[in-house]
XYZ file of C-alpha atoms in Angstrom:
531
model
C -51.563 4.232 10.402
C -51.943 7.822 11.509
C -50.231 9.094 14.643
C -53.555 8.944 16.488
C -54.134 5.363 15.315
C -50.730 4.274 16.598
C -51.410 5.836 19.996
C -54.771 4.077 20.212
C -53.330 0.725 19.187
C -50.510 0.933 21.729
C -52.998 2.054 24.370
C -54.919 -1.181 23.828
C -51.713 -3.215 24.103
C -50.886 -1.537 27.434
C -54.405 -2.089 28.797
C -54.082 -5.769 27.948
C -51.529 -6.169 30.715
C -54.115 -5.318 33.418
C -52.361 -2.429 35.089
C -48.837 -3.826 35.172
C -47.831 -1.630 32.226
C -49.566 1.538 33.404
C -46.201 3.246 33.761
C -45.854 3.121 29.966
C -47.341 6.072 28.081
C -48.929 5.074 24.760
C -48.115 8.387 23.049
C -44.469 8.229 24.114
C -44.198 4.694 22.751
C -45.886 5.780 19.499
C -43.329 8.548 19.157
C -40.485 6.098 19.574
C -42.028 3.820 16.951
C -42.291 6.670 14.460
C -38.697 7.674 15.178
C -37.587 4.138 14.294
C -39.706 3.356 11.237
C -37.167 0.945 9.715
C -36.447 -1.951 12.083
C -33.903 -3.758 9.866
C -31.703 -3.166 6.863
C -33.971 -5.442 4.822
C -36.884 -3.109 5.586
C -34.797 -0.308 4.103
C -33.746 -2.353 1.053
C -37.349 -3.288 0.225
C -38.611 0.267 0.738
C -35.865 1.916 -1.332
C -35.931 -0.686 -4.140
C -39.571 0.249 -4.736
C -38.572 3.920 -4.910
C -35.859 3.217 -7.468
C -38.185 1.147 -9.637
C -40.757 3.949 -9.612
C -38.057 6.486 -10.478
C -36.815 4.325 -13.363
C -40.350 4.182 -14.775
C -40.708 7.950 -14.378
C -37.446 8.457 -16.283
C -38.633 6.183 -19.097
C -41.694 8.409 -19.394
C -39.663 11.643 -19.318
C -35.833 11.890 -19.121
C -36.209 15.153 -17.204
C -36.907 12.830 -14.245
C -33.280 11.784 -13.861
C -31.862 11.071 -10.407
C -28.707 12.180 -8.593
C -26.415 11.236 -5.735
C -23.178 12.151 -4.027
C -20.687 9.636 -2.686
C -20.471 9.580 1.123
C -17.694 7.938 3.139
C -19.196 8.421 6.619
C -22.670 8.299 8.124
C -22.456 11.909 9.310
C -21.650 13.113 5.794
C -24.677 11.250 4.392
C -26.885 12.585 7.177
C -25.876 16.210 6.654
C -26.322 15.823 2.903
C -29.909 14.616 3.259
C -30.749 17.214 5.929
C -29.439 19.872 3.553
C -31.484 18.520 0.634
C -34.681 18.579 2.706
C -33.890 22.108 3.913
C -33.198 23.569 0.474
C -35.604 21.580 -1.727
C -38.319 20.399 0.655
C -38.075 16.783 -0.509
C -35.564 13.992 -1.006
C -37.350 12.818 -4.181
C -34.935 11.475 -6.815
C -31.903 12.086 -4.563
C -29.921 9.014 -3.541
C -26.696 8.007 -1.803
C -23.679 6.476 -3.482
C -21.175 4.269 -1.688
C -17.813 4.322 -3.443
C -15.410 1.407 -3.143
C -12.644 3.933 -3.816
C -13.547 5.895 -0.674
C -13.929 2.739 1.401
C -10.411 1.738 0.368
C -8.949 5.201 0.891
C -10.732 6.134 4.126
C -12.392 3.200 5.871
C -9.945 0.298 5.779
C -8.205 -1.034 8.884
C -5.072 -1.224 6.748
C -5.069 2.548 6.369
C -5.358 4.437 3.080
C -5.297 2.052 0.122
C -5.609 2.422 -3.655
C -8.845 1.331 -5.323
C -7.740 -2.249 -5.969
C -10.115 -4.281 -3.749
C -7.476 -4.780 -1.081
C -9.672 -3.457 1.751
C -11.705 -5.772 3.945
C -14.889 -6.775 2.145
C -16.802 -6.507 5.438
C -16.037 -2.777 5.543
C -18.508 -2.229 2.692
C -21.670 -3.574 4.397
C -20.455 -1.981 7.632
C -20.449 1.431 5.953
C -23.901 0.830 4.437
C -25.199 0.090 7.927
C -23.500 3.203 9.278
C -24.982 5.434 6.574
C -28.483 4.266 7.361
C -27.949 4.513 11.122
C -27.196 8.206 10.691
C -30.136 8.768 8.324
C -32.500 7.085 10.779
C -31.095 9.315 13.523
C -31.861 12.350 11.349
C -35.487 11.164 11.252
C -35.552 10.683 15.020
C -34.092 14.155 15.605
C -36.476 15.976 13.273
C -39.555 14.124 14.502
C -38.443 14.717 18.095
C -38.414 18.467 17.460
C -41.889 18.215 15.912
C -43.176 16.333 18.978
C -41.821 19.067 21.239
C -43.551 21.701 19.125
C -46.755 19.657 19.351
C -46.545 19.619 23.145
C -45.993 23.396 23.192
C -49.006 23.971 20.923
C -51.184 21.826 23.167
C -49.985 23.584 26.329
C -50.757 26.996 24.832
C -54.131 25.878 23.496
C -53.164 26.630 19.883
C -55.414 24.099 18.151
C -54.598 25.306 14.622
C -50.873 24.754 15.198
C -51.623 21.407 16.821
C -53.539 20.244 13.738
C -50.797 21.506 11.424
C -48.195 19.512 13.331
C -50.336 16.362 13.449
C -50.742 16.571 9.665
C -46.965 17.078 9.255
C -46.246 14.054 11.465
C -48.677 11.855 9.534
C -47.093 12.913 6.222
C -43.473 12.941 7.353
C -40.874 12.269 4.628
C -37.947 10.168 5.800
C -34.263 10.942 5.231
C -33.813 7.279 4.248
C -33.212 7.111 0.481
C -31.887 4.497 -1.962
C -28.191 3.718 -1.997
C -26.221 2.444 -4.966
C -23.440 0.430 -3.350
C -20.165 -0.539 -5.006
C -19.346 -4.247 -4.745
C -16.260 -3.714 -6.963
C -15.553 -6.843 -9.038
C -17.170 -9.090 -6.434
C -14.141 -9.703 -4.182
C -13.512 -13.213 -5.484
C -15.453 -15.866 -7.328
C -19.235 -15.917 -7.773
C -19.765 -17.543 -4.358
C -17.734 -14.773 -2.689
C -19.817 -12.218 -4.599
C -23.050 -13.838 -3.404
C -21.933 -13.872 0.236
C -20.894 -10.214 0.168
C -24.039 -9.205 -1.740
C -26.170 -10.751 1.014
C -24.375 -8.744 3.690
C -24.764 -5.531 1.693
C -28.482 -6.125 1.123
C -29.027 -7.041 4.779
C -27.380 -3.726 5.681
C -29.905 -1.865 3.495
C -28.538 -1.703 -0.058
C -31.255 -1.913 -2.714
C -28.851 -1.461 -5.645
C -25.521 -3.204 -6.192
C -22.994 -1.953 -8.728
C -20.596 -4.622 -10.034
C -17.846 -4.280 -12.651
C -16.399 -6.649 -15.246
C -12.790 -6.512 -14.096
C -10.810 -9.431 -12.712
C -11.155 -9.411 -8.917
C -7.484 -9.935 -8.127
C -6.355 -7.477 -10.804
C -9.007 -4.819 -10.082
C -8.028 -1.199 -10.720
C -9.779 2.128 -10.302
C -11.798 2.830 -13.449
C -9.679 5.919 -14.098
C -6.311 4.205 -13.819
C -4.339 2.186 -16.330
C -3.841 -1.582 -16.250
C -7.478 -2.691 -16.138
C -8.157 -6.357 -16.958
C -11.624 -7.591 -17.951
C -13.178 -11.046 -17.739
C -15.189 -13.009 -20.341
C -18.918 -12.392 -20.311
C -19.912 -15.754 -18.819
C -17.578 -15.206 -15.854
C -19.135 -11.798 -15.230
C -22.702 -13.016 -15.702
C -22.180 -15.683 -13.049
C -21.550 -12.839 -10.575
C -24.577 -10.905 -11.833
C -26.691 -14.003 -11.206
C -25.098 -14.380 -7.766
C -26.305 -10.874 -6.876
C -29.815 -11.639 -8.135
C -29.953 -14.859 -6.116
C -28.923 -12.879 -3.030
C -31.744 -10.385 -3.577
C -34.297 -13.146 -4.130
C -33.156 -15.189 -1.144
C -33.619 -12.177 1.126
C -37.011 -11.260 -0.286
C -35.939 -8.080 -2.077
C -37.478 -9.211 -5.334
C -37.140 -5.867 -7.094
C -33.521 -5.213 -6.078
C -31.449 -3.386 -8.690
C -28.217 -4.584 -10.314
C -25.986 -2.025 -12.013
C -23.407 -3.605 -14.330
C -20.330 -1.537 -15.013
C -18.070 -2.058 -18.003
C -14.478 -0.867 -17.930
C -13.826 -2.085 -21.453
C -13.399 1.392 -22.922
C -10.149 1.825 -21.011
C -9.232 -1.839 -20.480
C -6.919 -3.316 -23.092
C -6.242 -6.621 -21.348
C -7.965 -9.865 -20.432
C -6.764 -12.580 -18.111
C -8.244 -15.476 -20.016
C -9.582 -16.523 -23.368
C -13.322 -17.119 -23.291
C -14.765 -20.597 -23.646
C -16.604 -20.933 -26.953
C -18.893 -23.787 -28.048
C -19.657 -22.592 -31.565
C -18.877 -19.714 -33.921
C -20.707 -16.506 -33.033
C -21.539 -17.375 -29.440
C -20.725 -14.926 -26.662
C -17.343 -16.505 -25.974
C -16.411 -16.344 -29.650
C -17.494 -12.701 -29.809
C -15.285 -11.864 -26.815
C -12.325 -13.651 -28.379
C -12.846 -11.849 -31.689
C -11.441 -8.695 -30.106
C -8.138 -10.353 -29.131
C -5.016 -9.026 -30.785
C -3.712 -12.055 -32.692
C -1.151 -12.961 -35.299
C -1.565 -15.686 -37.866
C 0.807 -18.636 -37.819
C 1.513 -21.061 -40.643
C 3.194 -23.826 -38.708
C 1.907 -25.218 -35.422
C 5.514 -25.796 -34.430
C 5.844 -22.023 -34.117
C 3.436 -22.069 -31.189
C 5.467 -23.878 -28.558
C 3.847 -23.173 -25.169
C 1.258 -20.834 -26.725
C -2.507 -20.894 -26.959
C -3.880 -21.127 -30.492
C -7.399 -20.250 -31.608
C -9.226 -20.828 -34.870
C -10.477 -17.629 -36.477
C -12.240 -17.955 -39.835
C -10.323 -21.147 -40.623
C -6.959 -19.628 -39.754
C -4.655 -20.546 -36.880
C -4.206 -17.447 -34.732
C -1.900 -16.870 -31.759
C -3.275 -14.303 -29.262
C -0.593 -11.887 -28.147
C 0.365 -12.724 -24.581
C 2.321 -10.451 -22.271
C 4.999 -11.568 -19.778
C 2.323 -11.070 -17.092
C 0.399 -13.933 -18.786
C -2.338 -11.485 -19.794
C -3.742 -11.237 -23.304
C -4.263 -7.942 -25.054
C -7.145 -6.700 -27.174
C -6.759 -5.003 -30.526
C -6.380 -1.230 -30.185
C -9.522 0.716 -30.985
C -11.966 -2.030 -29.989
C -12.959 -0.546 -26.615
C -16.229 1.018 -27.721
C -17.400 -2.141 -29.503
C -16.538 -4.205 -26.440
C -18.458 -1.745 -24.218
C -21.564 -2.032 -26.366
C -21.401 -5.842 -26.351
C -20.825 -5.851 -22.561
C -23.876 -3.660 -21.995
C -26.242 -5.555 -24.277
C -25.154 -8.894 -22.818
C -25.640 -7.636 -19.239
C -29.136 -6.312 -19.893
C -30.126 -9.529 -21.662
C -28.973 -11.502 -18.622
C -30.613 -9.793 -15.674
C -28.962 -6.398 -15.214
C -31.241 -3.388 -14.643
C -28.928 -0.443 -15.229
C -25.616 0.120 -16.982
C -22.480 2.016 -16.048
C -19.959 2.861 -18.745
C -16.718 4.176 -17.288
C -15.355 6.777 -19.707
C -12.146 8.788 -19.838
C -13.901 12.153 -20.245
C -17.378 13.675 -19.771
C -18.466 13.930 -23.414
C -22.194 13.579 -24.089
C -21.916 12.525 -27.723
C -19.321 9.855 -26.921
C -21.687 8.343 -24.346
C -24.743 8.804 -26.561
C -23.049 7.076 -29.485
C -22.698 3.908 -27.438
C -26.162 4.176 -25.880
C -27.756 4.547 -29.327
C -26.170 1.253 -30.360
C -27.213 -0.470 -27.121
C -30.801 0.731 -27.522
C -31.026 -0.906 -30.934
C -31.039 -4.195 -28.990
C -32.566 -3.020 -25.687
C -34.753 0.074 -26.280
C -35.146 1.089 -22.616
C -31.450 0.792 -21.704
C -30.494 3.307 -19.016
C -27.210 4.384 -17.508
C -25.748 5.297 -14.167
C -22.956 7.755 -14.958
C -19.938 8.727 -12.914
C -19.484 12.517 -13.001
C -15.991 11.773 -11.816
C -13.595 14.079 -9.946
C -10.925 12.237 -11.945
C -11.990 14.368 -14.927
C -10.627 17.888 -15.229
C -14.074 19.302 -15.946
C -12.897 22.848 -16.580
C -10.237 21.866 -19.101
C -12.400 19.223 -20.801
C -15.323 21.526 -21.437
C -13.216 24.486 -22.447
C -11.497 22.253 -24.989
C -14.866 20.969 -26.208
C -16.041 24.547 -26.775
C -12.723 25.435 -28.424
C -13.040 22.482 -30.802
C -16.656 23.366 -31.632
C -15.747 26.974 -32.304
C -12.821 25.951 -34.476
C -14.988 23.494 -36.462
C -17.546 26.270 -37.011
C -14.852 28.587 -38.389
C -14.876 30.904 -35.368
C -11.651 32.757 -34.539
C -9.871 30.959 -31.661
C -6.496 32.668 -32.061
C -6.841 34.284 -28.621
C -6.798 30.889 -26.931
C -4.107 28.270 -26.334
C -5.977 24.960 -26.335
C -3.384 23.217 -24.151
C -3.520 25.958 -21.497
C -7.270 26.593 -21.261
C -7.259 25.687 -17.565
C -5.433 28.960 -16.856
C -7.168 31.554 -14.681
C -6.363 34.036 -17.453
C -9.295 32.616 -19.428
C -11.839 32.715 -16.583
C -13.526 35.902 -17.785
C -13.721 34.952 -21.447
C -16.732 34.066 -23.581
C -15.241 30.616 -24.125
C -15.035 29.971 -20.375
C -18.598 31.229 -19.858
C -19.950 28.895 -22.538
C -17.989 25.971 -21.109
C -19.333 26.638 -17.601
C -22.874 26.733 -18.942
C -22.339 23.345 -20.586
C -21.047 21.966 -17.266
C -24.100 23.407 -15.503
C -26.525 21.670 -17.895
C -24.435 18.528 -18.424
C -26.620 16.266 -16.297
C -29.891 17.493 -17.770
C -28.536 17.329 -21.333
C -26.952 13.897 -20.870
C -30.138 12.519 -19.301
C -32.063 13.600 -22.384
C -29.533 12.688 -25.085
C -27.462 9.856 -23.667
C -29.908 7.765 -21.634
C -28.436 8.644 -18.236
C -30.993 7.880 -15.534
C -28.701 8.481 -12.568
C -25.892 11.010 -12.223
C -23.474 10.606 -9.341
C -20.197 12.046 -8.177
C -18.123 9.248 -6.705
C -15.731 11.128 -4.426
C -17.081 14.640 -3.784
C -17.092 14.568 0.007
C -13.500 13.301 0.036
C -12.548 16.515 -1.745
C -14.844 18.834 0.220
C -13.458 17.529 3.525
C -9.917 18.227 2.331
C -10.772 21.698 0.997
C -12.701 22.881 4.064
C -9.995 21.560 6.399
C -7.318 23.344 4.393
C -9.251 26.629 4.586
C -9.761 26.315 8.347
C -6.125 25.353 9.016
C -4.845 28.280 6.933
C -6.929 30.793 8.884
C -6.894 29.342 12.417
C -3.153 28.692 12.571
C -2.443 32.020 10.849
C -3.058 35.618 11.897
C -6.849 35.199 12.085
C -6.623 32.804 15.025
C -10.033 32.054 16.521
C -11.660 34.452 14.053
C -10.687 31.955 11.364
C -13.124 29.469 12.898
C -15.814 31.958 13.928
C -15.967 33.835 10.615
C -15.243 30.912 8.321
C -17.367 28.279 10.067
C -19.649 29.162 12.959
C -21.000 32.484 11.719
C -21.854 30.852 8.393
C -23.504 27.901 10.154
C -25.747 30.224 12.154
C -26.699 32.470 9.255
C -27.181 29.659 6.743
C -29.208 27.503 9.122
C -26.806 24.553 9.255
C -28.378 22.011 11.604
C -25.181 20.862 13.266
C -24.356 24.330 14.652
C -26.323 22.886 17.578
C -23.974 19.933 17.723
C -25.376 18.595 21.020
C -28.834 18.403 19.477
C -27.387 16.871 16.317
C -25.663 14.141 18.307
C -28.912 13.182 20.037
C -28.932 14.965 23.396
C -32.541 16.117 23.020
C -33.654 12.637 21.983
C -31.919 11.333 25.100
C -33.708 13.901 27.273
C -37.059 12.826 25.840
C -36.285 9.213 26.651
C -35.217 10.088 30.182
C -38.573 11.763 30.708
C -40.445 8.780 29.246
C -38.536 6.349 31.453
C -38.194 8.295 34.730
C -40.833 11.040 34.600
C -40.179 13.973 36.919
C -37.059 12.247 38.282
C -35.291 12.584 34.934
C -32.000 14.478 35.005
C -32.026 16.220 31.642
C -29.157 17.909 29.792
C -31.147 20.518 27.880
C -31.846 22.947 30.721
C -31.239 26.696 30.917
C -27.525 26.263 31.524
C -26.949 24.320 28.305
C -24.767 26.616 26.187
C -26.508 25.322 23.056
C -29.315 27.729 23.977
C -27.074 30.570 22.790
C -27.972 29.554 19.232
C -31.728 29.876 19.766
C -31.606 33.434 18.377
């Protein structure tokens, strides 16, 4: 409905109460409805799932239509990110949110900072999803509230052209609410535990769940050592649990992102169950590092498998884990991805040890032989040393092409001494175009940075502390923060407005009329920023 339609409809509702609701203003109620478009998290999940599906189709048609997100660990961070995107680009199209399990563990656990090993409370994940969307909805309410005030001013001044412009803007308002890809880690337990948590995450608003093929109670950060994977059937049970959760809640087009850590995981906790040669369990077991035995008596207390008619003993560590053969990680990744897509996954995530387009593309090419429209979500991870990696990639390319690289020490290319060189300039250009190039060559539909706002919070706080507690004193804050906020149009320079004081004043006027005691009068110091 248009704004005018909503006012008319609410006016009829009020009239239906035969004068007892005459103290309610239909236009004020319509404004409140528009400022709260999404009544529940499920409304958000259904709305954003449709957006993601449309974006996936657009990417299939043209890989230039890739999508992006930044990881956010607090609702305010997500809110400011989306306000900034609307300010600079005019639209939130193809920009999402990412919720990182790493940042939940490190920043949002009641236990305090934890490593990324699924030790944090599972309820903290849906709680953060709900918080993110609460702040995005508040961004809508704030921006629409300012538009309503401008509309009232235009009406009072008789400026009909401005009034019509604002009515059109209200009717075509673009929300700050965007899709979120939410990290469910390895499912926090068995498939039933995964299903229960998935429901809570979807009810909070998540339209896309990212789940990984590690063992829940041995889960590690994808960029740490010691990762342990599970057989495909174990993982697929959790994928199905997520799909059942989506279907039960009526989010029929919910998205499941399956992440494989096999490239860096050399261990498994169990040998897969196999019914016949060549089945998925047998394929998983074929990667085990085994030694042949001649006499069954040699295998006291060991597990023995039959491989091509030979008795084989998988190598077992004192931790009771089994190891894979070295060099099998890429093959295991490809099999993981194909199996996931053939069993209900929508998108893939391959956790790599470096940002190298051809390494990723080599695996995607193999996956697409079985599933032609396979698409990836890719972690542009802060765990990578991007500067060093790309300078080394350029160095290696130059060396392979016979170009003189004697002026460079490959092991020390991170040094500031190389910042002004042609090699550094070429590397930076490759970093700049990495997402575009990888979307085109390596099937990456969605690029995200998992932990960026963790790092930006630390960096900005360090800069402020250095200046404020040093010789600059208060100038450290004014010059380094507030002056920049004012001149760059940062919304939260008016922090009272950002926190909802103007929305509260509007409500006071709706509820109490002329008796309302409002905070935004002439003596509100926030008015100093009007200029």
